[in-house]
Amino acid sequence: EVENWIAKYDADMEEKDKEITQLRAIYNEERKEMTRLEEYFNKLMAEREAKLAEERKKAEVLAREQAQQATLTRAATMLQKMWRGRIARRELERKKTGSRGKKGKKGGKKGKKK
């Protein structure tokens, strides 16, 4: 009876050993697949990070250019205001002196004396 138990134990252990061997083979294959996928996704993440960094740089350059354009626009507007103010003051001054000044034409008509 003990020999039967030993034989049964040996058979069970052999079966379990085969199961373990199969499971280890499956585990190793899945581990290789996981390593391959990790490398693939790490590569994708690196590419994505590089693309995002490039987009960030482009956005920074665009923002800088927009800020420069805004500064130039403000400067041009200020120059226009100053110029228009000067022209308006000159016209106002001409109107003031024109109403107080001499009437008639300056210099008159020059022609032949008879």
Coordinates of N, CA and C in Angstrom, one line a residue:
E1 N 0.8 -1.2 0.0 CA 0.0 0.0 0.0 C 0.9 1.3 0.0
V2 N 1.9 1.3 0.7 CA 2.9 2.4 0.8 C 3.5 2.6 -0.6
E3 N 3.8 1.5 -1.3 CA 4.4 1.6 -2.6 C 3.4 2.3 -3.6
N4 N 2.1 2.0 -3.4 CA 1.1 2.6 -4.2 C 1.0 4.1 -3.9
W5 N 1.1 4.4 -2.6 CA 1.1 5.8 -2.3 C 2.4 6.5 -2.8
I6 N 3.5 5.9 -2.8 CA 4.7 6.5 -3.3 C 4.6 6.6 -4.8
A7 N 4.1 5.6 -5.5 CA 3.9 5.7 -6.9 C 2.9 6.8 -7.3
K8 N 1.8 6.9 -6.6 CA 0.9 7.9 -6.8 C 1.5 9.3 -6.6
Y9 N 2.3 9.4 -5.5 CA 3.0 10.7 -5.2 C 4.0 11.0 -6.3
D10 N 4.7 10.0 -6.8 CA 5.7 10.3 -7.9 C 5.0 10.7 -9.1
A11 N 3.8 10.0 -9.4 CA 3.1 10.4 -10.6 C 2.5 11.8 -10.5
D12 N 2.0 12.1 -9.3 CA 1.5 13.5 -9.1 C 2.6 14.5 -9.2
M13 N 3.7 14.2 -8.6 CA 4.9 15.1 -8.7 C 5.4 15.3 -10.1
E14 N 5.4 14.2 -10.9 CA 5.8 14.3 -12.3 C 4.8 15.3 -13.0
E15 N 3.6 15.0 -12.8 CA 2.5 15.8 -13.4 C 2.7 17.3 -13.0
K16 N 2.9 17.6 -11.7 CA 3.0 18.9 -11.3 C 4.3 19.6 -11.8
D17 N 5.4 18.7 -12.0 CA 6.6 19.2 -12.5 C 6.4 19.6 -14.0
K18 N 5.7 18.8 -14.7 CA 5.4 19.1 -16.1 C 4.5 20.4 -16.2
E19 N 3.6 20.6 -15.3 CA 2.8 21.8 -15.2 C 3.6 23.0 -15.0
I20 N 4.5 22.9 -14.0 CA 5.4 23.9 -13.6 C 6.3 24.3 -14.8
T21 N 6.8 23.3 -15.5 CA 7.7 23.5 -16.7 C 6.9 24.3 -17.8
Q22 N 5.7 23.9 -18.0 CA 4.9 24.5 -19.0 C 4.6 26.0 -18.6
L23 N 4.2 26.1 -17.3 CA 3.9 27.5 -16.8 C 5.2 28.4 -16.9
R24 N 6.3 27.8 -16.6 CA 7.6 28.6 -16.7 C 7.8 29.0 -18.2
A25 N 7.6 28.1 -19.1 CA 7.8 28.4 -20.5 C 6.8 29.6 -20.9
I26 N 5.6 29.4 -20.5 CA 4.6 30.5 -20.8 C 5.0 31.8 -20.2
Y27 N 5.5 31.7 -18.9 CA 5.9 32.9 -18.2 C 7.1 33.6 -18.9
N28 N 8.0 32.8 -19.4 CA 9.2 33.3 -20.1 C 8.8 34.0 -21.4
E29 N 7.9 33.3 -22.1 CA 7.4 33.9 -23.4 C 6.7 35.3 -23.1
E30 N 5.9 35.3 -22.1 CA 5.1 36.5 -21.8 C 6.1 37.6 -21.3
R31 N 7.1 37.2 -20.6 CA 8.0 38.1 -20.1 C 8.8 38.8 -21.3
K32 N 9.2 37.9 -22.2 CA 9.9 38.4 -23.4 C 9.0 39.4 -24.2
E33 N 7.7 39.1 -24.3 CA 6.7 39.9 -25.0 C 6.6 41.2 -24.2
M34 N 6.5 41.1 -22.9 CA 6.4 42.3 -22.1 C 7.6 43.2 -22.2
T35 N 8.8 42.7 -22.3 CA 10.0 43.4 -22.4 C 10.0 44.1 -23.8
R36 N 9.6 43.4 -24.8 CA 9.5 44.0 -26.2 C 8.5 45.1 -26.2
L37 N 7.3 44.9 -25.6 CA 6.3 46.0 -25.6 C 6.8 47.2 -24.8
E38 N 7.5 46.9 -23.6 CA 8.0 48.1 -22.8 C 9.0 48.9 -23.6
E39 N 9.9 48.2 -24.4 CA 10.8 48.9 -25.2 C 10.1 49.8 -26.3
Y40 N 9.1 49.1 -26.9 CA 8.3 49.8 -27.9 C 7.6 51.1 -27.4
F41 N 6.9 50.9 -26.2 CA 6.2 52.0 -25.6 C 7.2 53.1 -25.1
N42 N 8.3 52.7 -24.6 CA 9.3 53.7 -24.1 C 9.8 54.5 -25.3
K43 N 10.0 53.8 -26.5 CA 10.4 54.5 -27.7 C 9.3 55.5 -28.1
L44 N 8.0 55.1 -28.1 CA 6.9 55.9 -28.4 C 6.8 57.1 -27.5
M45 N 7.0 56.9 -26.2 CA 7.0 58.0 -25.2 C 8.1 59.0 -25.5
A46 N 9.3 58.5 -25.8 CA 10.4 59.3 -26.1 C 10.1 60.2 -27.3
E47 N 9.6 59.6 -28.3 CA 9.2 60.4 -29.5 C 8.1 61.4 -29.2
R48 N 7.2 61.0 -28.4 CA 6.1 61.9 -28.0 C 6.7 63.1 -27.2
E49 N 7.5 62.8 -26.3 CA 8.2 63.9 -25.5 C 9.0 64.8 -26.4
A50 N 9.7 64.2 -27.3 CA 10.5 65.1 -28.3 C 9.5 66.0 -29.1
K51 N 8.4 65.4 -29.5 CA 7.5 66.2 -30.3 C 6.8 67.3 -29.5
L52 N 6.5 67.0 -28.2 CA 5.9 68.0 -27.3 C 6.9 69.1 -27.0
A53 N 8.2 68.7 -26.8 CA 9.2 69.7 -26.6 C 9.4 70.6 -27.8
E54 N 9.3 70.1 -29.0 CA 9.4 70.9 -30.2 C 8.2 71.8 -30.3
E55 N 7.0 71.3 -30.0 CA 5.8 72.1 -30.0 C 5.9 73.2 -29.0
R56 N 6.4 72.9 -27.8 CA 6.6 73.9 -26.8 C 7.6 75.0 -27.3
K57 N 8.7 74.6 -27.9 CA 9.6 75.6 -28.4 C 8.9 76.5 -29.5
K58 N 8.2 75.9 -30.4 CA 7.5 76.6 -31.4 C 6.5 77.6 -30.8
A59 N 5.8 77.1 -29.7 CA 4.8 78.0 -29.1 C 5.5 79.2 -28.4
E60 N 6.7 78.9 -27.8 CA 7.5 80.0 -27.1 C 7.9 81.0 -28.2
V61 N 8.4 80.5 -29.3 CA 8.9 81.4 -30.4 C 7.7 82.2 -30.9
L62 N 6.6 81.6 -31.1 CA 5.4 82.3 -31.6 C 4.9 83.4 -30.5
A63 N 4.9 83.0 -29.3 CA 4.5 84.0 -28.2 C 5.5 85.1 -28.2
R64 N 6.8 84.9 -28.4 CA 7.8 85.9 -28.4 C 7.6 86.8 -29.6
E65 N 7.3 86.2 -30.7 CA 7.1 87.0 -31.9 C 5.8 87.9 -31.8
Q66 N 4.8 87.3 -31.2 CA 3.5 88.1 -31.0 C 3.8 89.2 -30.0
A67 N 4.6 89.0 -29.0 CA 4.9 90.0 -28.0 C 5.7 91.2 -28.7
Q68 N 6.6 90.8 -29.6 CA 7.4 91.8 -30.3 C 6.5 92.6 -31.2
Q69 N 5.6 91.9 -31.9 CA 4.6 92.5 -32.8 C 3.7 93.5 -32.0
A70 N 3.3 93.1 -30.8 CA 2.4 93.9 -30.0 C 3.2 95.2 -29.6
T71 N 4.5 95.0 -29.2 CA 5.3 96.1 -28.9 C 5.5 97.1 -30.0
L72 N 5.7 96.5 -31.2 CA 5.9 97.4 -32.4 C 4.6 98.1 -32.7
T73 N 3.5 97.4 -32.5 CA 2.2 98.0 -32.8 C 1.9 99.2 -31.8
R74 N 2.2 99.0 -30.6 CA 2.0 100.0 -29.6 C 3.0 101.2 -29.9
A75 N 4.2 100.9 -30.3 CA 5.1 102.0 -30.6 C 4.6 102.8 -31.9
A76 N 4.2 102.1 -32.9 CA 3.6 102.7 -34.1 C 2.4 103.6 -33.7
T77 N 1.6 103.1 -32.9 CA 0.4 103.8 -32.4 C 0.8 105.1 -31.7
M78 N 1.8 105.0 -30.8 CA 2.2 106.1 -30.1 C 2.8 107.2 -31.0
L79 N 3.6 106.7 -32.0 CA 4.2 107.7 -33.0 C 3.1 108.3 -33.8
Q80 N 2.1 107.6 -34.2 CA 1.0 108.2 -34.9 C 0.2 109.2 -34.1
K81 N 0.0 108.9 -32.8 CA -0.7 109.8 -31.9 C 0.1 111.1 -31.8
M82 N 1.5 110.9 -31.6 CA 2.3 112.1 -31.4 C 2.3 113.0 -32.7
W83 N 2.4 112.3 -33.8 CA 2.4 113.0 -35.1 C 1.1 113.7 -35.4
R84 N 0.0 113.0 -35.1 CA -1.3 113.7 -35.3 C -1.5 114.8 -34.4
G85 N -1.0 114.7 -33.1 CA -1.1 115.8 -32.2 C -0.3 117.0 -32.6
R86 N 0.9 116.7 -33.2 CA 1.7 117.8 -33.7 C 1.0 118.5 -34.8
I87 N 0.5 117.7 -35.8 CA -0.2 118.3 -36.9 C -1.4 119.1 -36.5
A88 N -2.2 118.6 -35.5 CA -3.3 119.3 -35.0 C -2.9 120.6 -34.3
R89 N -1.9 120.5 -33.5 CA -1.4 121.8 -32.8 C -0.9 122.8 -33.9
R90 N -0.2 122.3 -34.9 CA 0.2 123.2 -35.9 C -1.0 123.9 -36.7
E91 N -2.0 123.1 -37.0 CA -3.1 123.6 -37.6 C -3.9 124.6 -36.7
L92 N -4.0 124.3 -35.4 CA -4.6 125.2 -34.5 C -3.8 126.5 -34.4
E93 N -2.5 126.4 -34.3 CA -1.7 127.6 -34.3 C -1.9 128.4 -35.5
R94 N -1.9 127.8 -36.7 CA -2.1 128.5 -37.9 C -3.5 129.2 -37.9
K95 N -4.5 128.6 -37.4 CA -5.8 129.2 -37.3 C -5.8 130.4 -36.4
K96 N -5.1 130.3 -35.3 CA -5.0 131.4 -34.3 C -4.3 132.6 -34.9
T97 N -3.2 132.3 -35.5 CA -2.4 133.4 -36.1 C -3.1 134.0 -37.3
G98 N -3.7 133.1 -38.0 CA -4.4 133.5 -39.3 C -5.6 134.5 -38.9
S99 N -6.3 134.3 -37.9 CA -7.4 135.2 -37.6 C -6.9 136.5 -37.0
R100 N -5.7 136.6 -36.3 CA -5.2 137.8 -35.7 C -4.3 138.5 -36.7
G101 N -3.7 137.8 -37.6 CA -2.7 138.3 -38.5 C -3.2 139.3 -39.5
K102 N -2.4 139.6 -40.5 CA -2.7 140.6 -41.6 C -3.8 140.0 -42.5
K103 N -4.6 140.9 -43.0 CA -5.6 140.4 -43.9 C -5.0 140.7 -45.3
G104 N -5.4 139.8 -46.2 CA -5.0 140.0 -47.5 C -3.9 139.0 -47.8
K105 N -3.3 139.2 -49.1 CA -2.3 138.3 -49.5 C -0.9 138.9 -49.1
K106 N 0.0 138.0 -48.9 CA 1.3 138.5 -48.6 C 2.0 138.8 -49.9
G107 N 2.7 139.8 -50.0 CA 3.5 140.2 -51.1 C 2.7 140.8 -52.2
G108 N 1.5 140.5 -52.4 CA 0.7 141.1 -53.4 C 1.0 140.6 -54.8
K109 N 0.4 141.3 -55.8 CA 0.6 140.9 -57.2 C 1.7 141.8 -57.7
K110 N 2.6 141.2 -58.3 CA 3.7 141.9 -58.9 C 3.5 141.9 -60.4
G111 N 3.4 143.1 -60.9 CA 3.2 143.2 -62.3 C 4.0 144.4 -62.8
K112 N 3.9 144.7 -64.1 CA 4.6 145.8 -64.7 C 3.9 147.1 -64.3
K113 N 4.7 148.1 -64.0 CA 4.2 149.4 -63.7 C 4.0 150.2 -64.9
K114 N 3.0 151.0 -65.0 CA 2.7 151.8 -66.2 C 3.0 153.2 -66.0

